[in-house]
Tab-separated table of C-alpha atoms in Angstrom:
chain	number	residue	atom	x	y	z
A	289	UNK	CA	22.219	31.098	33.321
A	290	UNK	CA	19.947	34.468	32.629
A	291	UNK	CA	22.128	37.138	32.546
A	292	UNK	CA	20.115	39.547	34.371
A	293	UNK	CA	19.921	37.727	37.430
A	294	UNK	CA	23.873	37.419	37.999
A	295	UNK	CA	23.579	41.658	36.986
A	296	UNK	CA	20.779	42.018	39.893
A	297	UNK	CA	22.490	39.595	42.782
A	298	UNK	CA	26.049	41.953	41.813
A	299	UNK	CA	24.385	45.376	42.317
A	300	UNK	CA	22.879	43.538	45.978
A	301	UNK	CA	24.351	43.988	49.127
A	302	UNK	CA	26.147	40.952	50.351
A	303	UNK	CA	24.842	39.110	53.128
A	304	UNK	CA	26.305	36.634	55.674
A	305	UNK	CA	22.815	34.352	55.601
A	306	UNK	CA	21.668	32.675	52.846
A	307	UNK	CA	18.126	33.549	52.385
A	308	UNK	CA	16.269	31.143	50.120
A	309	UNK	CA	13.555	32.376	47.501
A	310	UNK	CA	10.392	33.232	48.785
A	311	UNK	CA	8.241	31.135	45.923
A	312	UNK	CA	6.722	27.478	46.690
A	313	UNK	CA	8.932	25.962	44.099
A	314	UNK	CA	11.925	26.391	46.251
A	315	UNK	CA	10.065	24.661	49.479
A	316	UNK	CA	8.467	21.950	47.266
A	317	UNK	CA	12.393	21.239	45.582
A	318	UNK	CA	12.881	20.994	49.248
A	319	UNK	CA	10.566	18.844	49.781
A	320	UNK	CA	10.403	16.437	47.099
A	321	UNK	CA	14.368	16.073	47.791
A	322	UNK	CA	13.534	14.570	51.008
A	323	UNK	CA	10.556	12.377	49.228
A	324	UNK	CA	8.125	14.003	51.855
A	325	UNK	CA	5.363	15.406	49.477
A	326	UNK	CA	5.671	13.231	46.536
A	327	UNK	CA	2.270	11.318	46.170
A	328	UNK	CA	2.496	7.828	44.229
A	329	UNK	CA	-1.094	8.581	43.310
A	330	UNK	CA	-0.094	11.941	41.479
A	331	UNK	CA	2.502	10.451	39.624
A	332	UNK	CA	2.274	9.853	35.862
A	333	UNK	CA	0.421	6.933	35.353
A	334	UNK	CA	-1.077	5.066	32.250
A	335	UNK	CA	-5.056	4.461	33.045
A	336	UNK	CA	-6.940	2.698	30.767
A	337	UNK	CA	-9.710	4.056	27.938
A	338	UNK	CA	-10.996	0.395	26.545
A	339	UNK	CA	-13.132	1.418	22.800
A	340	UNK	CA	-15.286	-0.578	22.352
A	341	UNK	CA	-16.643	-1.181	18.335
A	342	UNK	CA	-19.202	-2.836	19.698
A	343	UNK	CA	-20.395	0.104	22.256
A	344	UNK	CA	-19.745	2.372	19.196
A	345	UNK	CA	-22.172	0.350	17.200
A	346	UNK	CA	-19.655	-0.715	14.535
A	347	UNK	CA	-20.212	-4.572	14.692
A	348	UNK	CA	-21.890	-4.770	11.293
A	349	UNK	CA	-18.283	-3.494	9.489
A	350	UNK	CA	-15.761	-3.736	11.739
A	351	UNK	CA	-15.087	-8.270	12.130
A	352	UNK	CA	-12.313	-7.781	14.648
A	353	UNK	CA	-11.167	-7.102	17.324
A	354	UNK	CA	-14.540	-6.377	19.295
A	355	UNK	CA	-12.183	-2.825	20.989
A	356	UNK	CA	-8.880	-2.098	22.302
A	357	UNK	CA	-7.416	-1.052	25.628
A	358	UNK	CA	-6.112	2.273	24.260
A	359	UNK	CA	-5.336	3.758	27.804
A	360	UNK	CA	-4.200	7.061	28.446
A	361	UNK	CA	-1.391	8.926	30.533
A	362	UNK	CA	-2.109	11.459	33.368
A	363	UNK	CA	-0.696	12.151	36.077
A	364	UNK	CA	1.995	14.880	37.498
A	365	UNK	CA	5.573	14.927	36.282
A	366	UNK	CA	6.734	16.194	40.492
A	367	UNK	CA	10.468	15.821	41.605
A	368	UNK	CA	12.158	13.561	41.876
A	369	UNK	CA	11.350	12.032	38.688
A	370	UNK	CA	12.864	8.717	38.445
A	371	UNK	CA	11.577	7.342	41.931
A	372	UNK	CA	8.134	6.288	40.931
A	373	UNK	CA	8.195	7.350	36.779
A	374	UNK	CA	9.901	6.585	33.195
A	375	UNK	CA	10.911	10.173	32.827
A	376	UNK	CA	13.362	11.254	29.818
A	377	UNK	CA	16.321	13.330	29.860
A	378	UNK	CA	14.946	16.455	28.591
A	379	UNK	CA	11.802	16.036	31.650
A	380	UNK	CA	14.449	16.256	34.280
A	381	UNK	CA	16.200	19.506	32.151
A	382	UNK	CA	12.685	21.095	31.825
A	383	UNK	CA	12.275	20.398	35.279
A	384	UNK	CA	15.363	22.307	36.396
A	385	UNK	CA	14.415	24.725	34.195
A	386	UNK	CA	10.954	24.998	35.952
A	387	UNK	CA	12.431	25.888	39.375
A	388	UNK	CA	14.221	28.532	37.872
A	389	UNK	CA	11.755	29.906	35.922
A	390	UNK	CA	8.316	28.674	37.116
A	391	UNK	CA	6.211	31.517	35.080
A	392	UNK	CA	7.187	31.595	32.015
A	393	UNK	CA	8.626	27.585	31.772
A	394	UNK	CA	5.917	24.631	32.449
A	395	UNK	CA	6.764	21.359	34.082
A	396	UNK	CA	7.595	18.344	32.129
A	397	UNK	CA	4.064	16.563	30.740
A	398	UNK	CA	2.937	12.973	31.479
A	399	UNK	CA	2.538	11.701	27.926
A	400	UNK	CA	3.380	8.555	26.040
A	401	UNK	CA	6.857	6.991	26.143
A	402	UNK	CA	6.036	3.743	24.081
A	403	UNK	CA	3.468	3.069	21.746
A	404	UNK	CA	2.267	-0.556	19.825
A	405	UNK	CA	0.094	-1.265	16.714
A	406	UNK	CA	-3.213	-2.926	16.578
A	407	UNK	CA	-4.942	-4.794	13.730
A	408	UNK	CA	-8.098	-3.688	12.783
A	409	UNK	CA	-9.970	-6.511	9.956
A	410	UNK	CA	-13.104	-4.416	8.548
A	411	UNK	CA	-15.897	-4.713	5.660
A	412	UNK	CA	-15.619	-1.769	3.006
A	413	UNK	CA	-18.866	-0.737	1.064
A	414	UNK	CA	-18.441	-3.010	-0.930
A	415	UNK	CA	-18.435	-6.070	1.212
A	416	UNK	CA	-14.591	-6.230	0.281
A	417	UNK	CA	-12.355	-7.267	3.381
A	418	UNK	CA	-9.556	-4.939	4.823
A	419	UNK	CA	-6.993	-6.099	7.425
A	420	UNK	CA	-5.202	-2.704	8.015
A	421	UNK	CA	-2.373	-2.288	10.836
A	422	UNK	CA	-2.665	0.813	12.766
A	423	UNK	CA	0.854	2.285	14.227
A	424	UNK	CA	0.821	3.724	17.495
A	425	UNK	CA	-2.641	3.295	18.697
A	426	UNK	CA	-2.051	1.690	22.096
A	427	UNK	CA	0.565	3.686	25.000
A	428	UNK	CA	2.240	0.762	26.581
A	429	UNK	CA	4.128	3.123	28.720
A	430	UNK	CA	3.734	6.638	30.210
A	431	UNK	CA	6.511	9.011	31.363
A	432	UNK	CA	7.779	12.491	32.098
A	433	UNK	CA	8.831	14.842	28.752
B	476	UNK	CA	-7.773	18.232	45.046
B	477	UNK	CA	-5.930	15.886	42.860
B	478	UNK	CA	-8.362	12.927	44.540
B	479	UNK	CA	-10.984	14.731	42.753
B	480	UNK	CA	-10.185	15.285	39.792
B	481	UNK	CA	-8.534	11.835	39.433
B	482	UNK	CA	-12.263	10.594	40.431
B	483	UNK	CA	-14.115	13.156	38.403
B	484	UNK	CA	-12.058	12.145	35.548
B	485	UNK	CA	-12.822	7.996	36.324
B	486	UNK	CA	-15.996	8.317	36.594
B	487	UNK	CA	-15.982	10.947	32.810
B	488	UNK	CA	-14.281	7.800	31.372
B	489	UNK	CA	-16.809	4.970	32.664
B	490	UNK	CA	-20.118	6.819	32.169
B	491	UNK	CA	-22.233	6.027	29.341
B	492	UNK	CA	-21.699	8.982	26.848
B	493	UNK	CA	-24.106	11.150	25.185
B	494	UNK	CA	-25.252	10.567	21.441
B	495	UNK	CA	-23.684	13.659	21.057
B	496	UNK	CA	-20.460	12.519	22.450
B	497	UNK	CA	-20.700	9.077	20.785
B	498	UNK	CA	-20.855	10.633	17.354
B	499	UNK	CA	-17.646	12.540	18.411
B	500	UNK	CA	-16.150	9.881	19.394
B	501	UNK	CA	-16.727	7.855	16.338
B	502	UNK	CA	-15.748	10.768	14.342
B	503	UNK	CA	-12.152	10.931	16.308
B	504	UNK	CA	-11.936	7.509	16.032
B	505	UNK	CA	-12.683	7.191	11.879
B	506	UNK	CA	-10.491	9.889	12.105
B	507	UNK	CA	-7.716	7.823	13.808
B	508	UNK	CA	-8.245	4.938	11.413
B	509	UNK	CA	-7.931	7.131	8.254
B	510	UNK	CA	-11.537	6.984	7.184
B	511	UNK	CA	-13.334	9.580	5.746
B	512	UNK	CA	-17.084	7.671	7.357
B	513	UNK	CA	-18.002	4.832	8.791
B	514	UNK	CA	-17.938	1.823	5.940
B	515	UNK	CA	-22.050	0.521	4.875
B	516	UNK	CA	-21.438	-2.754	3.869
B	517	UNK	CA	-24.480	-4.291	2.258
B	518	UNK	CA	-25.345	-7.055	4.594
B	519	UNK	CA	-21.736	-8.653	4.685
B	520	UNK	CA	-21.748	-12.593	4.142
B	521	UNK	CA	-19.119	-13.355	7.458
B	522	UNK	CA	-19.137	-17.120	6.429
B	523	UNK	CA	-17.798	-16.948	2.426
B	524	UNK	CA	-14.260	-17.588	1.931
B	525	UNK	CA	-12.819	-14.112	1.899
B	526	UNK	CA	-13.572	-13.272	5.583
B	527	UNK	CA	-13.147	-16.658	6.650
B	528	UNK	CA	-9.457	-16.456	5.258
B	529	UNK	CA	-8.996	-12.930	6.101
B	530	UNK	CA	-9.984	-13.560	10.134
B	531	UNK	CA	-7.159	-16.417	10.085
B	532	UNK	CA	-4.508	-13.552	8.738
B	533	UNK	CA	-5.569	-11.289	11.506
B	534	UNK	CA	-5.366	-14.152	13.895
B	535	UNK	CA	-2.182	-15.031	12.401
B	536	UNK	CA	-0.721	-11.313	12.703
B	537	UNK	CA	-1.363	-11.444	16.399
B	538	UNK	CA	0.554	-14.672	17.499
B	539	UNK	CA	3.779	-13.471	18.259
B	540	UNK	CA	5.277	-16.555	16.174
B	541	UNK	CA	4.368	-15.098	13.329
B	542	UNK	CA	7.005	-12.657	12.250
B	543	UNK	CA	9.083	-16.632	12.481
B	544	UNK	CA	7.409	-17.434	9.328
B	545	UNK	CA	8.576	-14.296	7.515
B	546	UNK	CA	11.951	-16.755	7.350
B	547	UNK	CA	10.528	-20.099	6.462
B	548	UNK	CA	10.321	-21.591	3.000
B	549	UNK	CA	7.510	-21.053	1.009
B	550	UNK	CA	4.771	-23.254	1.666
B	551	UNK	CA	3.579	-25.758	-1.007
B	552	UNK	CA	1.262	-24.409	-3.613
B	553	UNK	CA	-1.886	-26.009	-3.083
B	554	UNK	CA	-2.366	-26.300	0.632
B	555	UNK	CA	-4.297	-28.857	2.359
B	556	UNK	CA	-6.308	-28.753	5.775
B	557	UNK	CA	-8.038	-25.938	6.997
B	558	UNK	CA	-9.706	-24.208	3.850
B	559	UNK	CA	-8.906	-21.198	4.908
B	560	UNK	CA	-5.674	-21.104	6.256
B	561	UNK	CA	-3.106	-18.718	5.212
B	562	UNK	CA	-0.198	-20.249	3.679
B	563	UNK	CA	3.766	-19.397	4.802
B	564	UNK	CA	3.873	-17.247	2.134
B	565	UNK	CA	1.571	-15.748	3.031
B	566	UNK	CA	2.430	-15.363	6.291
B	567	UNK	CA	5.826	-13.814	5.028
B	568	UNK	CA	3.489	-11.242	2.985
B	569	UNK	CA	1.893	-10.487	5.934
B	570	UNK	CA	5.030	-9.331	8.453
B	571	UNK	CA	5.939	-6.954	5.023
B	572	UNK	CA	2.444	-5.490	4.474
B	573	UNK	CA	0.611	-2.526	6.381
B	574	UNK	CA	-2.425	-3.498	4.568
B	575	UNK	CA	-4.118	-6.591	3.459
B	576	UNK	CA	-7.489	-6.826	1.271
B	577	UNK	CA	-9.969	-9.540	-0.112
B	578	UNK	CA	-11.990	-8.691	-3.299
B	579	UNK	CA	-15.508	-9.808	-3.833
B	580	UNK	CA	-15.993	-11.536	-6.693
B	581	UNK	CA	-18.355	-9.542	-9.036
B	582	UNK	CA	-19.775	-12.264	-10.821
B	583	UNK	CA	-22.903	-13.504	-10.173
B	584	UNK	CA	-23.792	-17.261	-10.347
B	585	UNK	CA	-26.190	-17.010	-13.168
B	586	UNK	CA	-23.503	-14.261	-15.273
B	587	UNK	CA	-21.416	-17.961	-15.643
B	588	UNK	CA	-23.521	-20.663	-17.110
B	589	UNK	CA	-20.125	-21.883	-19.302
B	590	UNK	CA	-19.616	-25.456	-19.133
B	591	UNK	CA	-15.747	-25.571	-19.710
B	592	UNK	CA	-14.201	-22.833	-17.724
B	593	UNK	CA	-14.683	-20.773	-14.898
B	594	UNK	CA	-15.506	-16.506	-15.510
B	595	UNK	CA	-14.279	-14.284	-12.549
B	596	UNK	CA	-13.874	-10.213	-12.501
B	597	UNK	CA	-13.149	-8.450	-8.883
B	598	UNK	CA	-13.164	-4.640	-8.457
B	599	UNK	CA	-9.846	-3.510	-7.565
B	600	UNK	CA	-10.157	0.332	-8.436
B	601	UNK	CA	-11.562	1.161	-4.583
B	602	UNK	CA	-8.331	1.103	-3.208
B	603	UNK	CA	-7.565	3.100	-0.537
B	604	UNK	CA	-5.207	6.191	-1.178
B	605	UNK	CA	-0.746	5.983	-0.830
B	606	UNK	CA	-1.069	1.951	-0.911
B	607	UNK	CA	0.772	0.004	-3.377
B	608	UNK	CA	0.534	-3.508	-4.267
B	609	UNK	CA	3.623	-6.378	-3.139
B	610	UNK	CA	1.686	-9.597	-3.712
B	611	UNK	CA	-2.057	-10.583	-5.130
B	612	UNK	CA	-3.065	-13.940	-5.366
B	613	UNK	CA	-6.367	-15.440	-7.230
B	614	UNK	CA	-7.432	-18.718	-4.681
B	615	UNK	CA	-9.742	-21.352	-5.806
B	616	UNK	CA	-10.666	-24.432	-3.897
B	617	UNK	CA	-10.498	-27.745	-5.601
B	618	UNK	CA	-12.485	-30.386	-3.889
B	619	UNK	CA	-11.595	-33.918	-3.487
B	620	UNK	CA	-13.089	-35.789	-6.370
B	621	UNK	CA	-14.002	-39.499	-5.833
B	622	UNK	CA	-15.334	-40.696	-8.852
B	623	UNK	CA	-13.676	-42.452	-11.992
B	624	UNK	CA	-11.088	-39.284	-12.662
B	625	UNK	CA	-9.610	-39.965	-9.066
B	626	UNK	CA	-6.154	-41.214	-10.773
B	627	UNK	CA	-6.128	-38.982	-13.359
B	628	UNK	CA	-4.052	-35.817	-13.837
B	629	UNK	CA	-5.354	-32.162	-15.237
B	630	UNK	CA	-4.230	-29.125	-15.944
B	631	UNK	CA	-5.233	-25.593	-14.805
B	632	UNK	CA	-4.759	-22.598	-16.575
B	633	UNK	CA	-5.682	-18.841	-15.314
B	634	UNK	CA	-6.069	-15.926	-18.346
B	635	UNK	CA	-6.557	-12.388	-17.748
B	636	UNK	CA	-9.342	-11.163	-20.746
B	637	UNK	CA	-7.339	-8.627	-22.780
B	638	UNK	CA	-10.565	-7.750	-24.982
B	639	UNK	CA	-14.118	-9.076	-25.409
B	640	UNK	CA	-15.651	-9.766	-29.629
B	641	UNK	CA	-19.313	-10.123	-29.457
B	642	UNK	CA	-18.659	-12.845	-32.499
B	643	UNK	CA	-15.625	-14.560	-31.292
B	644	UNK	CA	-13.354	-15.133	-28.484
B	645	UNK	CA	-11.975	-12.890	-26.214
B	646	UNK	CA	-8.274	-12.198	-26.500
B	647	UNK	CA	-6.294	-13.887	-23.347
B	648	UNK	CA	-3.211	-13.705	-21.990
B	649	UNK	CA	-1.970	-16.639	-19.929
B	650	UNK	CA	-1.300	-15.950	-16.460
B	651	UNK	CA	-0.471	-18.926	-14.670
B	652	UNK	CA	-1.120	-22.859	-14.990
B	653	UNK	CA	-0.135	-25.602	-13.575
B	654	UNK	CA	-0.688	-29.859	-13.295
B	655	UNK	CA	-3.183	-31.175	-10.470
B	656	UNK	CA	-4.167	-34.591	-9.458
B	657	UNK	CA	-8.152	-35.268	-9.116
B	658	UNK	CA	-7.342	-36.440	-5.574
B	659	UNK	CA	-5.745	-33.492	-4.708
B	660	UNK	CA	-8.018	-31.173	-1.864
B	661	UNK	CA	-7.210	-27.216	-0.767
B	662	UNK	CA	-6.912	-23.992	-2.371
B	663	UNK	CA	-4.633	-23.303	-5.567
B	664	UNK	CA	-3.172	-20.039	-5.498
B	665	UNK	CA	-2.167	-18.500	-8.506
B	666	UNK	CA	0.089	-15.336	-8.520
B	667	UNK	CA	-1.681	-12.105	-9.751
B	668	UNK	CA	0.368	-9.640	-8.614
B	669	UNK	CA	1.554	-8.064	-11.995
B	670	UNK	CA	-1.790	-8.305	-13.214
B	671	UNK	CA	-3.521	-5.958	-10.142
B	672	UNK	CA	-1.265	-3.639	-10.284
B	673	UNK	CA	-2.339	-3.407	-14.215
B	674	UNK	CA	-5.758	-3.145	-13.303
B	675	UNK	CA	-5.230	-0.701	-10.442
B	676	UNK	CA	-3.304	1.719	-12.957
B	677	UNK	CA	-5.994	1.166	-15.888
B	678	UNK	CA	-9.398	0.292	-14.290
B	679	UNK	CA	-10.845	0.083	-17.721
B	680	UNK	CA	-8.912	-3.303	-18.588
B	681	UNK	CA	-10.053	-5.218	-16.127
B	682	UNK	CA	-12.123	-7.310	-18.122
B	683	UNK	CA	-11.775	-10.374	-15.268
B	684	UNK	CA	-10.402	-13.980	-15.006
B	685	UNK	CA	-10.848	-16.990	-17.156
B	686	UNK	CA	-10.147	-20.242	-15.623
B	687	UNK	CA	-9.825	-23.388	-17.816
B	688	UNK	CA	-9.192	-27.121	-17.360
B	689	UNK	CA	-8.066	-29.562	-19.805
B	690	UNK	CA	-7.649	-33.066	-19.155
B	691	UNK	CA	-4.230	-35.124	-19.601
B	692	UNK	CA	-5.242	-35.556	-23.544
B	693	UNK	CA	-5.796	-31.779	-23.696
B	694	UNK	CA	-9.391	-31.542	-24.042
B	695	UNK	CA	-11.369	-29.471	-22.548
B	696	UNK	CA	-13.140	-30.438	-19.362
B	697	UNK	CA	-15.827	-28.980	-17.100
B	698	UNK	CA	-13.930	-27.585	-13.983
B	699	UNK	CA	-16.964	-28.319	-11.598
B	700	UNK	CA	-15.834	-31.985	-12.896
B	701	UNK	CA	-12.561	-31.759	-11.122
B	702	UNK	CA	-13.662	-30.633	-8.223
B	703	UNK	CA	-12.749	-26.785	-8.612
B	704	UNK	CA	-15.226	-24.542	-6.981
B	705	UNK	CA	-16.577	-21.865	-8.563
B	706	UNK	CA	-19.562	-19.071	-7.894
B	707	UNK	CA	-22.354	-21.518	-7.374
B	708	UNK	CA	-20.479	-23.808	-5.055
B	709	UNK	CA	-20.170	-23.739	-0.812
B	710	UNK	CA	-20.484	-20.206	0.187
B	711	UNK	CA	-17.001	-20.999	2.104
B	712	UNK	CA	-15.266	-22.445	-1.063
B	713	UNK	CA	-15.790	-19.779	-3.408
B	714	UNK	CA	-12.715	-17.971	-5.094
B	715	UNK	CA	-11.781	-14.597	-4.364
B	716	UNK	CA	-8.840	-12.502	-4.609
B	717	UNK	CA	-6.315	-11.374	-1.811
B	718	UNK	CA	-3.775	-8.931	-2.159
B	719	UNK	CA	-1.281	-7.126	0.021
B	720	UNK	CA	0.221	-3.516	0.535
B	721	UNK	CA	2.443	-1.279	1.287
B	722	UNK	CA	2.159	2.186	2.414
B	723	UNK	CA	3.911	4.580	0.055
B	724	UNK	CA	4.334	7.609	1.995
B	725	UNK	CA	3.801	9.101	5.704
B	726	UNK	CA	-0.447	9.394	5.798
B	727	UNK	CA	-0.908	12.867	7.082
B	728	UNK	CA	-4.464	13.066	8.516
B	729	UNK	CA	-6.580	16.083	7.144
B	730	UNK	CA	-7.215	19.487	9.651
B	731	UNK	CA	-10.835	19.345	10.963
């Protein structure tokens, strides 16, 4: 859609071969079309992070729970996103995007696609008891943005 | 590459951290849970009613089952079985609130040496910030009593202390009462809510709790008598105050 490329391919001469862009993106599109290069292992994954209150020293305020798995996302968001990811909508636009512009637009990130609460039950300073939900604290999920 | 960093960044994760990195951890993580430091509770009592009750809601917020309750009747007022346990209602409270909180009582056993009712004040100004109260309740356990009252009826009465007279009585205003058997054995649970949100707005009017028991004949009768537990009973039996919230607005955590 960038206006200056359609003005630069007009003022070219016309050629009977197709001559595909020099760049890496274009053989790695190539590639990952076939599903040749794509690595399961670099694919956006959720790993986990377990804290632990008790490895924190917090036992003496903090009742329950002892930690949570809070994991994390990482990973590569690589073409063809669906086959091994959750990947949104706007991942597989920004990807497209990406070939054509790989300088100046990034890649989709892993990141979070679904969140979930915890409880956390705590002593205050004053020996008062709290029982506080926490919203999004956990990533149940990772996936392409 | 990528096998290396994945394993560079395993083995970052699994390694013991630094006390440099721990305290930055627990900073992110008070951070997380909206605190501004770590809580220094002075040497917490885990077995006294509060907690005891408190660790059932949290157990009760986890079993998936529990957002059922949210629908179910109202449970009976005075609930038998487990001392602790947390009512339907206030199950139902729970699956509403984003925050739930037990009050120490601030009376000390020796403050109380009245024979005929029961003196209670909690501190409900520490509160923390864009919470606002749905539900409070003031529990008190009443033991089964076996002696010669066992047939006999009594009634319970809860007044909030409007003002204290060093040569009279204090000005009350009565809260809540209600009729109980002498054979009767769990928490009562008297409704407080309109009262903590008074005391939250105007800390300086909390004056505290007076419990009273007269018998069927409407005299006045000692409430250890009926079994009702008060500061100097079982650590576990001892009345407190539980209320729940509701966060008012979006909590926007500070720039560090």
């Amino acid at each position: 859609s960038a206006p200056g490329h359609k003005q630069r391919n007009q003022n070219r001469p016309k050629t009977p071969k197709h001559t595909p862009p020099s760049s890496q993106e274009a053989l790695r599109l190539a590639e990952a079309a076939e599903n040749v290069s794509v690595d399961p292992k670099q694919g956006c994954k959720k790993h986990e992070l377990y804290v632990s209150f008790r490895e924190l020293g917090w036992q003496d305020w903090i009742i329950a729970p002892e930690g949570y798995a809070a994991y994390y996302c990482e990973g590569e968001c690589a073409f063809p996103l669906n086959s091994y990811m959750n990947a949104t909508n706007h991942a597989i636009v920004q990807t497209l995007v990406h070939f054509i512009n790989p300088d100046s637009v990034p890649k989709p990130c892993c990141a979070p696609t679904q969140l979930h609460g915890i409880s956390v039950l705590y002593f205050d300073d004053s020996s008062n008891v709290i029982l506080k939900k926490y919203r999004n604290m956990v990533v149940r999920a990772c996936g392409c943005h | 590459n990528f096998t290396m960093e994945s394993d560079l960044s395993s083995a970052f994760v699994h390694r013991a951290l630094r006390s440099q990195e721990r305290r930055e951890v627990q900073r992110e993580i008070l951070s997380v849970l909206g605190l501004p430091r770590r809580p220094r509770p002075h040497s917490p009592e885990r077995r006294t009613a509060a907690p005891i009750y408190m660790l059932e809601l949290y157990n009760a917020a986890l079993e998936p089952a529990a957002s059922g309750f949210s629908r179910a009747a109202a449970a009976p007022v005075l609930a038998p079985a487990p001392p602790s346990a947390p009512t339907r209602r206030d199950q139902r409270y729970l699956s509403d609130a984003d925050m739930v909180m037990s009050f120490v009582n601030m009376v000390e056993p020796d403050e109380d040496p009245h024979m005929f009712h029961q003196f209670h004040r909690f501190d409900l100004s520490r509160i923390p910030e864009g919470e606002a109260v749905t539900a409070a309740e003031f529990r008190v356990y009443k033991d089964f009593v076996h002696e010669r009252y066992e047939n006999e009826t009594f009634h319970v009465s809860v007044y909030q202390v409007l003002r204290e007279y060093d040569d009279r009585d204090s000005d009350l205003f009565l809260l809540d009462s209600r009729v109980i058997w002498a054979a009767e054995e769990g928490w009562l649970v008297f409704d407080l809510t309109a009262t903590s949100n008074h005391w939250i707005l105007h800390p300086g009017q909390n004056l505290g709790l007076l419990l009273v028991l007269e018998s069927a004949d409407g005299d006045r009768v000692n409430p250890r008598v009926a079994g009702l537990v008060g500061n100097q009973g079982p650590q576990n039996k001892q009345p407190f105050i539980v209320a729940f919230f509701r966060a008012t607005g979006v909590r926007l955590r500070s720039v560090r």
